[in-house]
Tab-separated table of C-alpha atoms in Angstrom:
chain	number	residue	atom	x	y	z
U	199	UNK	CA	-140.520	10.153	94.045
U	200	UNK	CA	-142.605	13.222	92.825
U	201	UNK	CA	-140.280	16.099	92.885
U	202	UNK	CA	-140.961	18.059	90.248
U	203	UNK	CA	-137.809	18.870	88.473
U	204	UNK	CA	-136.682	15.342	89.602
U	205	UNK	CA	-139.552	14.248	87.258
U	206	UNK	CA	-138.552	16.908	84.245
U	207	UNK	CA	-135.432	15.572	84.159
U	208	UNK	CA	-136.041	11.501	83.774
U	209	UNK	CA	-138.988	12.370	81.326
U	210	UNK	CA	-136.364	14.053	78.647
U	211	UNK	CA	-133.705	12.092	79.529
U	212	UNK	CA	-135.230	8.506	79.760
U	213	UNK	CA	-134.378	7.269	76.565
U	214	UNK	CA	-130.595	7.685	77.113
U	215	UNK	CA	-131.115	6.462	80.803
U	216	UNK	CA	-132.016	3.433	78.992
U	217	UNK	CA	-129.523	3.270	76.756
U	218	UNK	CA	-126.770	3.311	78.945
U	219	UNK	CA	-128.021	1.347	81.750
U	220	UNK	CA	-130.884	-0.988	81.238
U	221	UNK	CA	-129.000	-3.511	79.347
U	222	UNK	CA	-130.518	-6.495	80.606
U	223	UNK	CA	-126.661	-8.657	80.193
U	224	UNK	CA	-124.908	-5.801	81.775
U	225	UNK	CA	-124.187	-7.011	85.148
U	226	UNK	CA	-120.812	-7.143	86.990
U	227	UNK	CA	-119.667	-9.526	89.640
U	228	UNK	CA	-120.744	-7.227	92.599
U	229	UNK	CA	-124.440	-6.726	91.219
U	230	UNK	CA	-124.691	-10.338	91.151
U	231	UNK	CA	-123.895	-10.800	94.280
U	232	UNK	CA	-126.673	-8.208	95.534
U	233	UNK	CA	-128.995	-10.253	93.251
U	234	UNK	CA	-128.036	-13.774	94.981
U	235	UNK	CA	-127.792	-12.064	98.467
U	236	UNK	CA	-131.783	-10.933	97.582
U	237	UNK	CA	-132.696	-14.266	96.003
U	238	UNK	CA	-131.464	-16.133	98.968
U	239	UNK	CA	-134.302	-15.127	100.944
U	240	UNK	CA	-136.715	-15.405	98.628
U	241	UNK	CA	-139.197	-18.230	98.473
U	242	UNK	CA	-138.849	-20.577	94.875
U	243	UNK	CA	-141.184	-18.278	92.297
U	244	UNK	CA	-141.814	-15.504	95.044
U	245	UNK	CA	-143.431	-12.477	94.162
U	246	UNK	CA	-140.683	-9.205	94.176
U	247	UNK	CA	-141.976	-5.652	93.513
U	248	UNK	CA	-139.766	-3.432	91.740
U	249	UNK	CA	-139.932	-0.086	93.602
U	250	UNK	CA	-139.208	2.626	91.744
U	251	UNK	CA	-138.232	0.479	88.723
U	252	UNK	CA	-137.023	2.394	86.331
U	253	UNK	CA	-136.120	1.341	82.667
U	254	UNK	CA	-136.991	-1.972	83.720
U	255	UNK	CA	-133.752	-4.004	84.064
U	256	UNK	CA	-133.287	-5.328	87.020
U	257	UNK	CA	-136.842	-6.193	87.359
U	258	UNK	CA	-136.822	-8.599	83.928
U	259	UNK	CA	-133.422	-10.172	85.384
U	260	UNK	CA	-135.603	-10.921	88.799
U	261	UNK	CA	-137.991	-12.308	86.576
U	262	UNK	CA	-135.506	-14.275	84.466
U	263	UNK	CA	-134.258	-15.942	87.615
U	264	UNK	CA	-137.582	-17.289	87.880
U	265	UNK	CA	-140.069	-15.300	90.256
U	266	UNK	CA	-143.103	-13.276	89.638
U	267	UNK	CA	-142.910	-9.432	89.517
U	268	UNK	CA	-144.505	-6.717	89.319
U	269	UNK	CA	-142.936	-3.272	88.915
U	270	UNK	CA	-143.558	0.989	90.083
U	271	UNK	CA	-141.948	3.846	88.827
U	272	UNK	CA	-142.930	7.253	88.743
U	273	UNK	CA	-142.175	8.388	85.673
U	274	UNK	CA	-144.573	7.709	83.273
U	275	UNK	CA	-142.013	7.507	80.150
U	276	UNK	CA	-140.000	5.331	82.406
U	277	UNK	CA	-142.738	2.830	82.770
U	278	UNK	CA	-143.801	3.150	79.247
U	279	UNK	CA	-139.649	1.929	78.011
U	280	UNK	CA	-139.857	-1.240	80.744
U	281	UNK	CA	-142.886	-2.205	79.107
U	282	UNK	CA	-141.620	-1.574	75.821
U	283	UNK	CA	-138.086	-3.203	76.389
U	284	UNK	CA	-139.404	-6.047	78.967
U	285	UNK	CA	-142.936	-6.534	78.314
U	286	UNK	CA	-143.455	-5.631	82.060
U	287	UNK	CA	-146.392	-4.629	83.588
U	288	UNK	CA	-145.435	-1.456	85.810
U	289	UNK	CA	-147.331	0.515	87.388
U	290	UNK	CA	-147.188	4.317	87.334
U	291	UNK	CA	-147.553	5.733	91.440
U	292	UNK	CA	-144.718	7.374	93.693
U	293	UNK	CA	-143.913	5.709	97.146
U	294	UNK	CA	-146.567	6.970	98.694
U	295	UNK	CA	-149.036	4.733	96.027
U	296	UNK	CA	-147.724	1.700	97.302
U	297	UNK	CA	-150.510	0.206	99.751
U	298	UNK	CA	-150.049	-3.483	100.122
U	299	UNK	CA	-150.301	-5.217	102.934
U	300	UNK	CA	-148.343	-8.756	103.283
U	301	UNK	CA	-148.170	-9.218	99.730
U	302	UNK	CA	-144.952	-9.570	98.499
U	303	UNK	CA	-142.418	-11.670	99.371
U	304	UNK	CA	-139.565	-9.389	98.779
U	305	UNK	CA	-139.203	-5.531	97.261
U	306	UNK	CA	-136.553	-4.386	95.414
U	307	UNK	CA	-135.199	-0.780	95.503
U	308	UNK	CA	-132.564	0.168	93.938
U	309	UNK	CA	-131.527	3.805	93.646
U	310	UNK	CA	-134.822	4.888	93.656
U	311	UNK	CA	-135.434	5.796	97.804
U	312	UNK	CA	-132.525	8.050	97.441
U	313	UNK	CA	-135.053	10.950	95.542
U	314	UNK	CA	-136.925	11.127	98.733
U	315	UNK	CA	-136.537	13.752	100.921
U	316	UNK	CA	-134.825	12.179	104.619
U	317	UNK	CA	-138.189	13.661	106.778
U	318	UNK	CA	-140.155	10.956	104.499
U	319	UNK	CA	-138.109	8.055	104.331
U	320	UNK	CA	-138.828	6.591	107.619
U	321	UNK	CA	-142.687	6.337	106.590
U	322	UNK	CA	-141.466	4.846	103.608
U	323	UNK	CA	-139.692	1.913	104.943
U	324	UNK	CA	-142.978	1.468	107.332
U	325	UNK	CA	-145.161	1.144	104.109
U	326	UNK	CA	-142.250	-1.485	102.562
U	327	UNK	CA	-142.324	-3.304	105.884
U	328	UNK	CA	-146.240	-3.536	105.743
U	329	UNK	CA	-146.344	-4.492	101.812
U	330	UNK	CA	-144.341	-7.681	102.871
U	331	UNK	CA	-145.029	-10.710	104.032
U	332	UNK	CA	-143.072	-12.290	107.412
U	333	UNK	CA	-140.280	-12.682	106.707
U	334	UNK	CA	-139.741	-10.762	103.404
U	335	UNK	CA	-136.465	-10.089	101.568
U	336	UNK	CA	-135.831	-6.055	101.040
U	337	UNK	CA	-132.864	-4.991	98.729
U	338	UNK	CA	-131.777	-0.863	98.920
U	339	UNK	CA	-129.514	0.401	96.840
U	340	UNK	CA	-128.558	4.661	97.969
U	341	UNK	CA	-125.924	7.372	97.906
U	342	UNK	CA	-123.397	7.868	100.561
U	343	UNK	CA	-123.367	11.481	101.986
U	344	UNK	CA	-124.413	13.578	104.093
U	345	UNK	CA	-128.055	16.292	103.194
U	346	UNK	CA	-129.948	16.711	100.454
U	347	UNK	CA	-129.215	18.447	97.343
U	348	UNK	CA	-129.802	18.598	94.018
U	349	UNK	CA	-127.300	17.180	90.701
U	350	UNK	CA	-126.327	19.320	88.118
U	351	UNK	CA	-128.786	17.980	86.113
U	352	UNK	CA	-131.492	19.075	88.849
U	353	UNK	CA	-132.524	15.603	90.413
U	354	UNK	CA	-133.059	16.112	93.761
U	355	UNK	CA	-130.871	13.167	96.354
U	356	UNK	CA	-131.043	12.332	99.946
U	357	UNK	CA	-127.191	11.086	101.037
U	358	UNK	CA	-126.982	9.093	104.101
U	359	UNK	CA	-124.231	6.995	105.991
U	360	UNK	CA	-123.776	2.919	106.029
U	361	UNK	CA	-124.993	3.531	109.825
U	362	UNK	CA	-127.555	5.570	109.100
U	363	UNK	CA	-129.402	3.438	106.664
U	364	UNK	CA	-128.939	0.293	108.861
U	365	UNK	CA	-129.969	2.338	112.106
U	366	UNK	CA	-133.274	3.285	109.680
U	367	UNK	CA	-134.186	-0.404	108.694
U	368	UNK	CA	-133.831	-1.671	112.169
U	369	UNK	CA	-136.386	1.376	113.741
U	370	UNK	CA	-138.509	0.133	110.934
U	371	UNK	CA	-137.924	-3.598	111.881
U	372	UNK	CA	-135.920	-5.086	109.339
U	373	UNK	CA	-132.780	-6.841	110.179
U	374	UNK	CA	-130.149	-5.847	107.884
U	375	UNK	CA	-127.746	-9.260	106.558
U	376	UNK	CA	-125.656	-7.561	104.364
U	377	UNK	CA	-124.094	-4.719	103.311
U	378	UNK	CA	-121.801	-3.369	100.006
U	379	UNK	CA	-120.168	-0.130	99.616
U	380	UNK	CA	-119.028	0.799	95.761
U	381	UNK	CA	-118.548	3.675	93.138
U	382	UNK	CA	-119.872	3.664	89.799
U	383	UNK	CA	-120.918	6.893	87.192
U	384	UNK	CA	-124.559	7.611	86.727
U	385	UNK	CA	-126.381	9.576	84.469
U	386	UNK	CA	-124.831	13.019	85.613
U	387	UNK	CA	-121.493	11.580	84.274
U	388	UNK	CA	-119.965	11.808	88.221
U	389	UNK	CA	-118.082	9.143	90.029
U	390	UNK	CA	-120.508	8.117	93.232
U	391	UNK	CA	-120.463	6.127	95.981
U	392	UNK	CA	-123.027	4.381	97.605
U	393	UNK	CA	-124.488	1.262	99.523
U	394	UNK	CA	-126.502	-1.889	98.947
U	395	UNK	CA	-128.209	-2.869	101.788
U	396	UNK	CA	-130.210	-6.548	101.847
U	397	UNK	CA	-132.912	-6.658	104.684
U	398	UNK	CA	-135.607	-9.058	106.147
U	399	UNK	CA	-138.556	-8.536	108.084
């Protein structure tokens, strides 16, 4: 993610992003479910990146669970709360930083691919492929919609179908295990809807 007002808005509005969702105990049935759906193809203490990380929650609960993380966001006041509330080390780089090749064993992104534009995702999902090892676990978390367009607020979103996303993983090789559909309200204060996808290589 580096759109520009997309940025503007998470750097003034971090702290309450973080208020209201990075409780590390706030977790509903469903979200566990996408955690155990991810940690099911994981290798005991495998390595997870957390792409696009955020406040930092759902990276210390990977942690928690017991495997070793390490964490990107683009915002740099974002990174600076995870390692303020977490004690995580996160790195500051957009998608485009991320340049591993076969080292993780699984990469979690949730609601974080949905800020780039639909021409770039493909790409994307070929540098996640490449960052993991065989066989790695990929969890992505996105709107349901159709375009782009911008929030009230002025972040910019890429909407997409169930199909869509799956037909997307498999070009870029992944086979897709599972999928969840759901609403919840975000930051903007609107009812969404949107879909977890869990992946392997």
């Amino acid at each position: 993610m580096s759109d520009k007002e997309t940025m503007q808005v998470y750097a003034g509005a971090a702290a309450t992003y973080a208020e209201k969702f990075a409780r590390i105990d706030d977790i509903d049935v469903d979200q566990f479910s996408d955690l155990t759906a991810f940690f099911d193809l994981l290798p005991d203490g495998g390595l997870v990146l957390d792409l696009g990380c955020g406040p930092g929650q759902w990276a210390a609960k990977i942690r928690t669970a017991g495997y070793r993380v390490e964490a990107m966001d683009a915002s740099p006041e974002m990174a600076d709360l995870a390692k303020e509330a977490f004690d995580l080390d996160v790195t500051v780089g957009t998608f485009d930083t991320l340049e591993a090749v076969a080292r993780f064993d699984g990469i979690w992104a949730n609601f974080s691919l949905l800020h780039a534009p639909k021409a770039e995702l493909p790409r994307h999902l070929e540098r996640i492929k490449t960052a993991l090892k065989p066989s790695g676990a990929f969890h992505l978390g996105m709107k349901l919609g159709d375009g782009e367009a911008r929030d009230h607020l002025g972040r910019f979103y890429s909407y997409y179908s169930e199909a869509d996303l799956v037909g997307l993983l498999e070009t870029a090789g992944f086979t897709v295990s599972r999928t969840r559909t759901g609403s919840s309200v975000g930051l903007a204060g609107s009812n969404d809807t949107f879909v977890i996808l869990t992946a392997h290589d």
